[in-house]
Amino acid sequence: HHDCQLQADALVLTIYVPGVDAPGVEITTRGPDLIVTAKKRHVLRANFAALNLEAAQRDYELRLRLGRDLDYAALAAELAEDVLTLRI
């Protein structure tokens, strides 16, 4: 889930990534596309038969076509309380 706000001087993206630590976040650009990959902490439980645990531990990937008019080199990111905020 994500939210996008256009401000006077920047585009602010708010991306909800529960269970992700800062080292697990990778932000890349490819032409007009922004790609955010967030890898969850994978908890392995001994002697536990997982029914739907694989889906609960799936990593996040968000691909957005934002255009070429943004200054991706000036991108600033902050991760706090399972919310990743990108300011472009």
PDB file of N, CA and C in Angstrom:
ATOM      1  N   HIS A   1       0.842  -1.161   0.000  1.00  0.00           N
ATOM      2  CA  HIS A   1       0.000   0.000   0.000  1.00  0.00           C
ATOM      3  C   HIS A   1       0.895   1.234   0.000  1.00  0.00           C
ATOM      4  N   HIS A   2       0.546   2.215  -0.803  1.00  0.00           N
ATOM      5  CA  HIS A   2       1.344   3.438  -0.856  1.00  0.00           C
ATOM      6  C   HIS A   2       0.452   4.643  -1.094  1.00  0.00           C
ATOM      7  N   ASP A   3       1.014   5.815  -0.828  1.00  0.00           N
ATOM      8  CA  ASP A   3       0.307   7.070  -1.013  1.00  0.00           C
ATOM      9  C   ASP A   3       1.271   8.038  -1.681  1.00  0.00           C
ATOM     10  N   CYS A   4       0.745   8.910  -2.520  1.00  0.00           N
ATOM     11  CA  CYS A   4       1.568   9.851  -3.276  1.00  0.00           C
ATOM     12  C   CYS A   4       0.989  11.255  -3.116  1.00  0.00           C
ATOM     13  N   GLN A   5       1.847  12.213  -2.757  1.00  0.00           N
ATOM     14  CA  GLN A   5       1.426  13.605  -2.612  1.00  0.00           C
ATOM     15  C   GLN A   5       2.364  14.500  -3.398  1.00  0.00           C
ATOM     16  N   LEU A   6       1.798  15.361  -4.206  1.00  0.00           N
ATOM     17  CA  LEU A   6       2.588  16.339  -4.953  1.00  0.00           C
ATOM     18  C   LEU A   6       2.603  17.636  -4.164  1.00  0.00           C
ATOM     19  N   GLN A   7       3.798  18.044  -3.736  1.00  0.00           N
ATOM     20  CA  GLN A   7       3.959  19.294  -3.007  1.00  0.00           C
ATOM     21  C   GLN A   7       4.583  20.319  -3.938  1.00  0.00           C
ATOM     22  N   ALA A   8       4.716  21.544  -3.467  1.00  0.00           N
ATOM     23  CA  ALA A   8       5.234  22.625  -4.307  1.00  0.00           C
ATOM     24  C   ALA A   8       6.652  22.346  -4.793  1.00  0.00           C
ATOM     25  N   ASP A   9       7.482  21.741  -3.939  1.00  0.00           N
ATOM     26  CA  ASP A   9       8.883  21.543  -4.304  1.00  0.00           C
ATOM     27  C   ASP A   9       9.300  20.084  -4.433  1.00  0.00           C
ATOM     28  N   ALA A  10       8.379  19.144  -4.215  1.00  0.00           N
ATOM     29  CA  ALA A  10       8.776  17.729  -4.246  1.00  0.00           C
ATOM     30  C   ALA A  10       7.564  16.818  -4.402  1.00  0.00           C
ATOM     31  N   LEU A  11       7.862  15.592  -4.760  1.00  0.00           N
ATOM     32  CA  LEU A  11       6.876  14.517  -4.774  1.00  0.00           C
ATOM     33  C   LEU A  11       7.188  13.649  -3.560  1.00  0.00           C
ATOM     34  N   VAL A  12       6.188  13.408  -2.716  1.00  0.00           N
ATOM     35  CA  VAL A  12       6.387  12.633  -1.499  1.00  0.00           C
ATOM     36  C   VAL A  12       5.604  11.328  -1.612  1.00  0.00           C
ATOM     37  N   LEU A  13       6.329  10.210  -1.523  1.00  0.00           N
ATOM     38  CA  LEU A  13       5.719   8.883  -1.549  1.00  0.00           C
ATOM     39  C   LEU A  13       5.792   8.296  -0.151  1.00  0.00           C
ATOM     40  N   THR A  14       4.672   7.773   0.324  1.00  0.00           N
ATOM     41  CA  THR A  14       4.616   7.087   1.600  1.00  0.00           C
ATOM     42  C   THR A  14       4.281   5.639   1.299  1.00  0.00           C
ATOM     43  N   ILE A  15       5.176   4.732   1.693  1.00  0.00           N
ATOM     44  CA  ILE A  15       5.025   3.310   1.381  1.00  0.00           C
ATOM     45  C   ILE A  15       4.993   2.542   2.697  1.00  0.00           C
ATOM     46  N   TYR A  16       3.957   1.742   2.888  1.00  0.00           N
ATOM     47  CA  TYR A  16       3.784   0.986   4.124  1.00  0.00           C
ATOM     48  C   TYR A  16       4.435  -0.386   3.969  1.00  0.00           C
ATOM     49  N   VAL A  17       5.478  -0.638   4.766  1.00  0.00           N
ATOM     50  CA  VAL A  17       6.265  -1.863   4.658  1.00  0.00           C
ATOM     51  C   VAL A  17       6.471  -2.492   6.036  1.00  0.00           C
ATOM     52  N   PRO A  18       5.427  -3.070   6.629  1.00  0.00           N
ATOM     53  CA  PRO A  18       5.598  -3.676   7.953  1.00  0.00           C
ATOM     54  C   PRO A  18       6.563  -4.856   7.915  1.00  0.00           C
ATOM     55  N   GLY A  19       7.388  -4.936   8.961  1.00  0.00           N
ATOM     56  CA  GLY A  19       8.323  -6.048   9.075  1.00  0.00           C
ATOM     57  C   GLY A  19       9.618  -5.873   8.306  1.00  0.00           C
ATOM     58  N   VAL A  20       9.917  -4.641   7.868  1.00  0.00           N
ATOM     59  CA  VAL A  20      11.119  -4.376   7.069  1.00  0.00           C
ATOM     60  C   VAL A  20      12.071  -3.485   7.863  1.00  0.00           C
ATOM     61  N   ASP A  21      13.357  -3.838   7.845  1.00  0.00           N
ATOM     62  CA  ASP A  21      14.398  -3.006   8.446  1.00  0.00           C
ATOM     63  C   ASP A  21      15.084  -2.195   7.345  1.00  0.00           C
ATOM     64  N   ALA A  22      15.742  -1.107   7.717  1.00  0.00           N
ATOM     65  CA  ALA A  22      16.400  -0.229   6.743  1.00  0.00           C
ATOM     66  C   ALA A  22      17.378  -0.950   5.824  1.00  0.00           C
ATOM     67  N   PRO A  23      18.201  -1.899   6.319  1.00  0.00           N
ATOM     68  CA  PRO A  23      19.109  -2.590   5.393  1.00  0.00           C
ATOM     69  C   PRO A  23      18.390  -3.439   4.339  1.00  0.00           C
ATOM     70  N   GLY A  24      17.129  -3.733   4.562  1.00  0.00           N
ATOM     71  CA  GLY A  24      16.370  -4.542   3.609  1.00  0.00           C
ATOM     72  C   GLY A  24      15.705  -3.745   2.502  1.00  0.00           C
ATOM     73  N   VAL A  25      15.903  -2.421   2.474  1.00  0.00           N
ATOM     74  CA  VAL A  25      15.265  -1.562   1.475  1.00  0.00           C
ATOM     75  C   VAL A  25      16.247  -1.240   0.358  1.00  0.00           C
ATOM     76  N   GLU A  26      15.798  -1.433  -0.872  1.00  0.00           N
ATOM     77  CA  GLU A  26      16.604  -1.090  -2.045  1.00  0.00           C
ATOM     78  C   GLU A  26      15.761  -0.213  -2.961  1.00  0.00           C
ATOM     79  N   ILE A  27      16.292   0.951  -3.310  1.00  0.00           N
ATOM     80  CA  ILE A  27      15.593   1.898  -4.179  1.00  0.00           C
ATOM     81  C   ILE A  27      16.420   2.082  -5.432  1.00  0.00           C
ATOM     82  N   THR A  28      15.835   1.797  -6.587  1.00  0.00           N
ATOM     83  CA  THR A  28      16.538   1.951  -7.857  1.00  0.00           C
ATOM     84  C   THR A  28      15.654   2.710  -8.836  1.00  0.00           C
ATOM     85  N   THR A  29      16.304   3.298  -9.822  1.00  0.00           N
ATOM     86  CA  THR A  29      15.575   3.963 -10.904  1.00  0.00           C
ATOM     87  C   THR A  29      16.047   3.370 -12.218  1.00  0.00           C
ATOM     88  N   ARG A  30      15.128   3.281 -13.138  1.00  0.00           N
ATOM     89  CA  ARG A  30      15.440   2.783 -14.475  1.00  0.00           C
ATOM     90  C   ARG A  30      14.650   3.644 -15.460  1.00  0.00           C
ATOM     91  N   GLY A  31      15.312   4.653 -16.021  1.00  0.00           N
ATOM     92  CA  GLY A  31      14.617   5.581 -16.910  1.00  0.00           C
ATOM     93  C   GLY A  31      13.564   6.345 -16.129  1.00  0.00           C
ATOM     94  N   PRO A  32      12.302   6.301 -16.561  1.00  0.00           N
ATOM     95  CA  PRO A  32      11.236   7.022 -15.857  1.00  0.00           C
ATOM     96  C   PRO A  32      10.642   6.239 -14.689  1.00  0.00           C
ATOM     97  N   ASP A  33      11.171   5.044 -14.408  1.00  0.00           N
ATOM     98  CA  ASP A  33      10.584   4.161 -13.399  1.00  0.00           C
ATOM     99  C   ASP A  33      11.348   4.211 -12.083  1.00  0.00           C
ATOM    100  N   LEU A  34      10.596   4.177 -10.984  1.00  0.00           N
ATOM    101  CA  LEU A  34      11.136   4.054  -9.647  1.00  0.00           C
ATOM    102  C   LEU A  34      10.770   2.666  -9.143  1.00  0.00           C
ATOM    103  N   ILE A  35      11.754   1.927  -8.633  1.00  0.00           N
ATOM    104  CA  ILE A  35      11.520   0.569  -8.155  1.00  0.00           C
ATOM    105  C   ILE A  35      11.983   0.497  -6.708  1.00  0.00           C
ATOM    106  N   VAL A  36      11.051   0.138  -5.825  1.00  0.00           N
ATOM    107  CA  VAL A  36      11.358  -0.008  -4.406  1.00  0.00           C
ATOM    108  C   VAL A  36      11.173  -1.470  -4.040  1.00  0.00           C
ATOM    109  N   THR A  37      12.239  -2.085  -3.526  1.00  0.00           N
ATOM    110  CA  THR A  37      12.188  -3.464  -3.053  1.00  0.00           C
ATOM    111  C   THR A  37      12.476  -3.439  -1.559  1.00  0.00           C
ATOM    112  N   ALA A  38      11.580  -4.045  -0.782  1.00  0.00           N
ATOM    113  CA  ALA A  38      11.738  -4.081   0.668  1.00  0.00           C
ATOM    114  C   ALA A  38      11.645  -5.529   1.121  1.00  0.00           C
ATOM    115  N   LYS A  39      12.728  -6.018   1.709  1.00  0.00           N
ATOM    116  CA  LYS A  39      12.784  -7.415   2.119  1.00  0.00           C
ATOM    117  C   LYS A  39      12.473  -7.530   3.609  1.00  0.00           C
ATOM    118  N   LYS A  40      11.495  -8.361   3.911  1.00  0.00           N
ATOM    119  CA  LYS A  40      11.088  -8.570   5.293  1.00  0.00           C
ATOM    120  C   LYS A  40      12.114  -9.396   6.050  1.00  0.00           C
ATOM    121  N   ARG A  41      12.073  -9.250   7.363  1.00  0.00           N
ATOM    122  CA  ARG A  41      12.845 -10.145   8.222  1.00  0.00           C
ATOM    123  C   ARG A  41      12.175 -11.505   8.126  1.00  0.00           C
ATOM    124  N   HIS A  42      12.920 -12.523   7.786  1.00  0.00           N
ATOM    125  CA  HIS A  42      12.351 -13.864   7.660  1.00  0.00           C
ATOM    126  C   HIS A  42      12.612 -14.633   8.945  1.00  0.00           C
ATOM    127  N   VAL A  43      11.539 -14.950   9.606  1.00  0.00           N
ATOM    128  CA  VAL A  43      11.617 -15.674  10.869  1.00  0.00           C
ATOM    129  C   VAL A  43      11.403 -17.153  10.579  1.00  0.00           C
ATOM    130  N   LEU A  44      12.369 -17.955  10.967  1.00  0.00           N
ATOM    131  CA  LEU A  44      12.246 -19.399  10.798  1.00  0.00           C
ATOM    132  C   LEU A  44      11.894 -20.004  12.145  1.00  0.00           C
ATOM    133  N   ARG A  45      10.825 -20.737  12.161  1.00  0.00           N
ATOM    134  CA  ARG A  45      10.381 -21.354  13.405  1.00  0.00           C
ATOM    135  C   ARG A  45      10.673 -22.849  13.361  1.00  0.00           C
ATOM    136  N   ALA A  46      11.348 -23.327  14.366  1.00  0.00           N
ATOM    137  CA  ALA A  46      11.683 -24.755  14.438  1.00  0.00           C
ATOM    138  C   ALA A  46      10.426 -25.560  14.754  1.00  0.00           C
ATOM    139  N   ASN A  47      10.310 -26.701  14.115  1.00  0.00           N
ATOM    140  CA  ASN A  47       9.193 -27.615  14.351  1.00  0.00           C
ATOM    141  C   ASN A  47       7.836 -26.947  14.106  1.00  0.00           C
ATOM    142  N   PHE A  48       7.743 -26.127  13.082  1.00  0.00           N
ATOM    143  CA  PHE A  48       6.500 -25.423  12.777  1.00  0.00           C
ATOM    144  C   PHE A  48       6.092 -25.735  11.351  1.00  0.00           C
ATOM    145  N   ALA A  49       4.917 -26.291  11.183  1.00  0.00           N
ATOM    146  CA  ALA A  49       4.402 -26.589   9.844  1.00  0.00           C
ATOM    147  C   ALA A  49       3.639 -25.361   9.352  1.00  0.00           C
ATOM    148  N   ALA A  50       4.224 -24.628   8.429  1.00  0.00           N
ATOM    149  CA  ALA A  50       3.626 -23.388   7.950  1.00  0.00           C
ATOM    150  C   ALA A  50       2.489 -23.674   6.987  1.00  0.00           C
ATOM    151  N   LEU A  51       1.364 -23.047   7.238  1.00  0.00           N
ATOM    152  CA  LEU A  51       0.243 -23.163   6.320  1.00  0.00           C
ATOM    153  C   LEU A  51       0.268 -22.001   5.336  1.00  0.00           C
ATOM    154  N   ASN A  52       0.201 -20.799   5.844  1.00  0.00           N
ATOM    155  CA  ASN A  52       0.243 -19.612   4.997  1.00  0.00           C
ATOM    156  C   ASN A  52       1.384 -18.694   5.398  1.00  0.00           C
ATOM    157  N   LEU A  53       2.369 -19.212   6.070  1.00  0.00           N
ATOM    158  CA  LEU A  53       3.485 -18.393   6.536  1.00  0.00           C
ATOM    159  C   LEU A  53       4.293 -17.819   5.385  1.00  0.00           C
ATOM    160  N   GLU A  54       4.372 -18.559   4.271  1.00  0.00           N
ATOM    161  CA  GLU A  54       5.145 -18.066   3.127  1.00  0.00           C
ATOM    162  C   GLU A  54       4.560 -16.762   2.597  1.00  0.00           C
ATOM    163  N   ALA A  55       3.254 -16.648   2.540  1.00  0.00           N
ATOM    164  CA  ALA A  55       2.623 -15.424   2.048  1.00  0.00           C
ATOM    165  C   ALA A  55       2.837 -14.275   3.033  1.00  0.00           C
ATOM    166  N   ALA A  56       2.828 -14.566   4.316  1.00  0.00           N
ATOM    167  CA  ALA A  56       3.017 -13.520   5.324  1.00  0.00           C
ATOM    168  C   ALA A  56       4.443 -12.997   5.317  1.00  0.00           C
ATOM    169  N   GLN A  57       5.395 -13.784   4.842  1.00  0.00           N
ATOM    170  CA  GLN A  57       6.788 -13.366   4.837  1.00  0.00           C
ATOM    171  C   GLN A  57       7.258 -12.903   3.461  1.00  0.00           C
ATOM    172  N   ARG A  58       6.358 -12.728   2.529  1.00  0.00           N
ATOM    173  CA  ARG A  58       6.728 -12.309   1.178  1.00  0.00           C
ATOM    174  C   ARG A  58       7.281 -10.891   1.183  1.00  0.00           C
ATOM    175  N   ASP A  59       8.300 -10.646   0.377  1.00  0.00           N
ATOM    176  CA  ASP A  59       8.913  -9.327   0.267  1.00  0.00           C
ATOM    177  C   ASP A  59       8.008  -8.394  -0.540  1.00  0.00           C
ATOM    178  N   TYR A  60       8.274  -7.094  -0.422  1.00  0.00           N
ATOM    179  CA  TYR A  60       7.503  -6.081  -1.128  1.00  0.00           C
ATOM    180  C   TYR A  60       8.274  -5.598  -2.353  1.00  0.00           C
ATOM    181  N   GLU A  61       7.541  -5.297  -3.418  1.00  0.00           N
ATOM    182  CA  GLU A  61       8.143  -4.631  -4.569  1.00  0.00           C
ATOM    183  C   GLU A  61       7.111  -3.673  -5.140  1.00  0.00           C
ATOM    184  N   LEU A  62       7.519  -2.433  -5.323  1.00  0.00           N
ATOM    185  CA  LEU A  62       6.647  -1.404  -5.872  1.00  0.00           C
ATOM    186  C   LEU A  62       7.339  -0.803  -7.084  1.00  0.00           C
ATOM    187  N   ARG A  63       6.652  -0.806  -8.206  1.00  0.00           N
ATOM    188  CA  ARG A  63       7.168  -0.192  -9.442  1.00  0.00           C
ATOM    189  C   ARG A  63       6.216   0.924  -9.851  1.00  0.00           C
ATOM    190  N   LEU A  64       6.768   2.123  -9.978  1.00  0.00           N
ATOM    191  CA  LEU A  64       5.978   3.283 -10.374  1.00  0.00           C
ATOM    192  C   LEU A  64       6.641   3.974 -11.553  1.00  0.00           C
ATOM    193  N   ARG A  65       5.859   4.337 -12.540  1.00  0.00           N
ATOM    194  CA  ARG A  65       6.361   5.137 -13.656  1.00  0.00           C
ATOM    195  C   ARG A  65       6.058   6.593 -13.325  1.00  0.00           C
ATOM    196  N   LEU A  66       7.102   7.310 -12.897  1.00  0.00           N
ATOM    197  CA  LEU A  66       6.934   8.686 -12.436  1.00  0.00           C
ATOM    198  C   LEU A  66       7.349   9.714 -13.477  1.00  0.00           C
ATOM    199  N   GLY A  67       8.035   9.307 -14.512  1.00  0.00           N
ATOM    200  CA  GLY A  67       8.448  10.230 -15.556  1.00  0.00           C
ATOM    201  C   GLY A  67       9.902  10.633 -15.440  1.00  0.00           C
ATOM    202  N   ARG A  68      10.357  11.381 -16.395  1.00  0.00           N
ATOM    203  CA  ARG A  68      11.768  11.781 -16.457  1.00  0.00           C
ATOM    204  C   ARG A  68      12.010  13.185 -15.904  1.00  0.00           C
ATOM    205  N   ASP A  69      10.961  13.876 -15.481  1.00  0.00           N
ATOM    206  CA  ASP A  69      11.108  15.258 -15.031  1.00  0.00           C
ATOM    207  C   ASP A  69      11.576  15.387 -13.586  1.00  0.00           C
ATOM    208  N   LEU A  70      11.665  14.291 -12.848  1.00  0.00           N
ATOM    209  CA  LEU A  70      12.055  14.343 -11.450  1.00  0.00           C
ATOM    210  C   LEU A  70      13.566  14.192 -11.298  1.00  0.00           C
ATOM    211  N   ASP A  71      14.102  14.800 -10.248  1.00  0.00           N
ATOM    212  CA  ASP A  71      15.527  14.720  -9.955  1.00  0.00           C
ATOM    213  C   ASP A  71      15.763  13.529  -9.021  1.00  0.00           C
ATOM    214  N   TYR A  72      15.934  12.342  -9.602  1.00  0.00           N
ATOM    215  CA  TYR A  72      16.114  11.123  -8.811  1.00  0.00           C
ATOM    216  C   TYR A  72      17.408  11.138  -8.004  1.00  0.00           C
ATOM    217  N   ALA A  73      18.394  11.903  -8.443  1.00  0.00           N
ATOM    218  CA  ALA A  73      19.662  11.988  -7.716  1.00  0.00           C
ATOM    219  C   ALA A  73      19.481  12.682  -6.360  1.00  0.00           C
ATOM    220  N   ALA A  74      18.453  13.491  -6.222  1.00  0.00           N
ATOM    221  CA  ALA A  74      18.192  14.210  -4.972  1.00  0.00           C
ATOM    222  C   ALA A  74      17.196  13.467  -4.081  1.00  0.00           C
ATOM    223  N   LEU A  75      16.908  12.219  -4.386  1.00  0.00           N
ATOM    224  CA  LEU A  75      15.939  11.434  -3.630  1.00  0.00           C
ATOM    225  C   LEU A  75      16.406  11.252  -2.188  1.00  0.00           C
ATOM    226  N   ALA A  76      15.512  11.501  -1.248  1.00  0.00           N
ATOM    227  CA  ALA A  76      15.797  11.293   0.172  1.00  0.00           C
ATOM    228  C   ALA A  76      14.806  10.269   0.711  1.00  0.00           C
ATOM    229  N   ALA A  77      15.302   9.317   1.500  1.00  0.00           N
ATOM    230  CA  ALA A  77      14.464   8.247   2.034  1.00  0.00           C
ATOM    231  C   ALA A  77      14.591   8.182   3.545  1.00  0.00           C
ATOM    232  N   GLU A  78      13.469   7.841   4.202  1.00  0.00           N
ATOM    233  CA  GLU A  78      13.458   7.674   5.650  1.00  0.00           C
ATOM    234  C   GLU A  78      12.520   6.530   5.993  1.00  0.00           C
ATOM    235  N   LEU A  79      12.968   5.631   6.853  1.00  0.00           N
ATOM    236  CA  LEU A  79      12.154   4.502   7.304  1.00  0.00           C
ATOM    237  C   LEU A  79      11.959   4.626   8.805  1.00  0.00           C
ATOM    238  N   ALA A  80      10.693   4.751   9.234  1.00  0.00           N
ATOM    239  CA  ALA A  80      10.376   4.859  10.653  1.00  0.00           C
ATOM    240  C   ALA A  80       9.027   4.180  10.903  1.00  0.00           C
ATOM    241  N   GLU A  81       9.020   3.277  11.870  1.00  0.00           N
ATOM    242  CA  GLU A  81       7.795   2.596  12.301  1.00  0.00           C
ATOM    243  C   GLU A  81       7.033   1.973  11.141  1.00  0.00           C
ATOM    244  N   ASP A  82       7.734   1.202  10.318  1.00  0.00           N
ATOM    245  CA  ASP A  82       7.155   0.452   9.196  1.00  0.00           C
ATOM    246  C   ASP A  82       6.609   1.336   8.078  1.00  0.00           C
ATOM    247  N   VAL A  83       7.028   2.591   8.019  1.00  0.00           N
ATOM    248  CA  VAL A  83       6.606   3.509   6.953  1.00  0.00           C
ATOM    249  C   VAL A  83       7.858   4.069   6.287  1.00  0.00           C
ATOM    250  N   LEU A  84       7.970   3.830   4.980  1.00  0.00           N
ATOM    251  CA  LEU A  84       9.076   4.341   4.188  1.00  0.00           C
ATOM    252  C   LEU A  84       8.585   5.605   3.481  1.00  0.00           C
ATOM    253  N   THR A  85       9.282   6.724   3.714  1.00  0.00           N
ATOM    254  CA  THR A  85       8.920   7.990   3.094  1.00  0.00           C
ATOM    255  C   THR A  85      10.017   8.388   2.118  1.00  0.00           C
ATOM    256  N   LEU A  86       9.637   8.601   0.871  1.00  0.00           N
ATOM    257  CA  LEU A  86      10.564   9.025  -0.173  1.00  0.00           C
ATOM    258  C   LEU A  86      10.193  10.431  -0.586  1.00  0.00           C
ATOM    259  N   ARG A  87      11.206  11.288  -0.675  1.00  0.00           N
ATOM    260  CA  ARG A  87      11.004  12.676  -1.115  1.00  0.00           C
ATOM    261  C   ARG A  87      11.878  12.887  -2.337  1.00  0.00           C
ATOM    262  N   ILE A  88      11.238  13.165  -3.464  1.00  0.00           N
ATOM    263  CA  ILE A  88      11.952  13.339  -4.724  1.00  0.00           C
ATOM    264  C   ILE A  88      11.759  14.764  -5.205  1.00  0.00           C
TER     265      ILE A  88
END
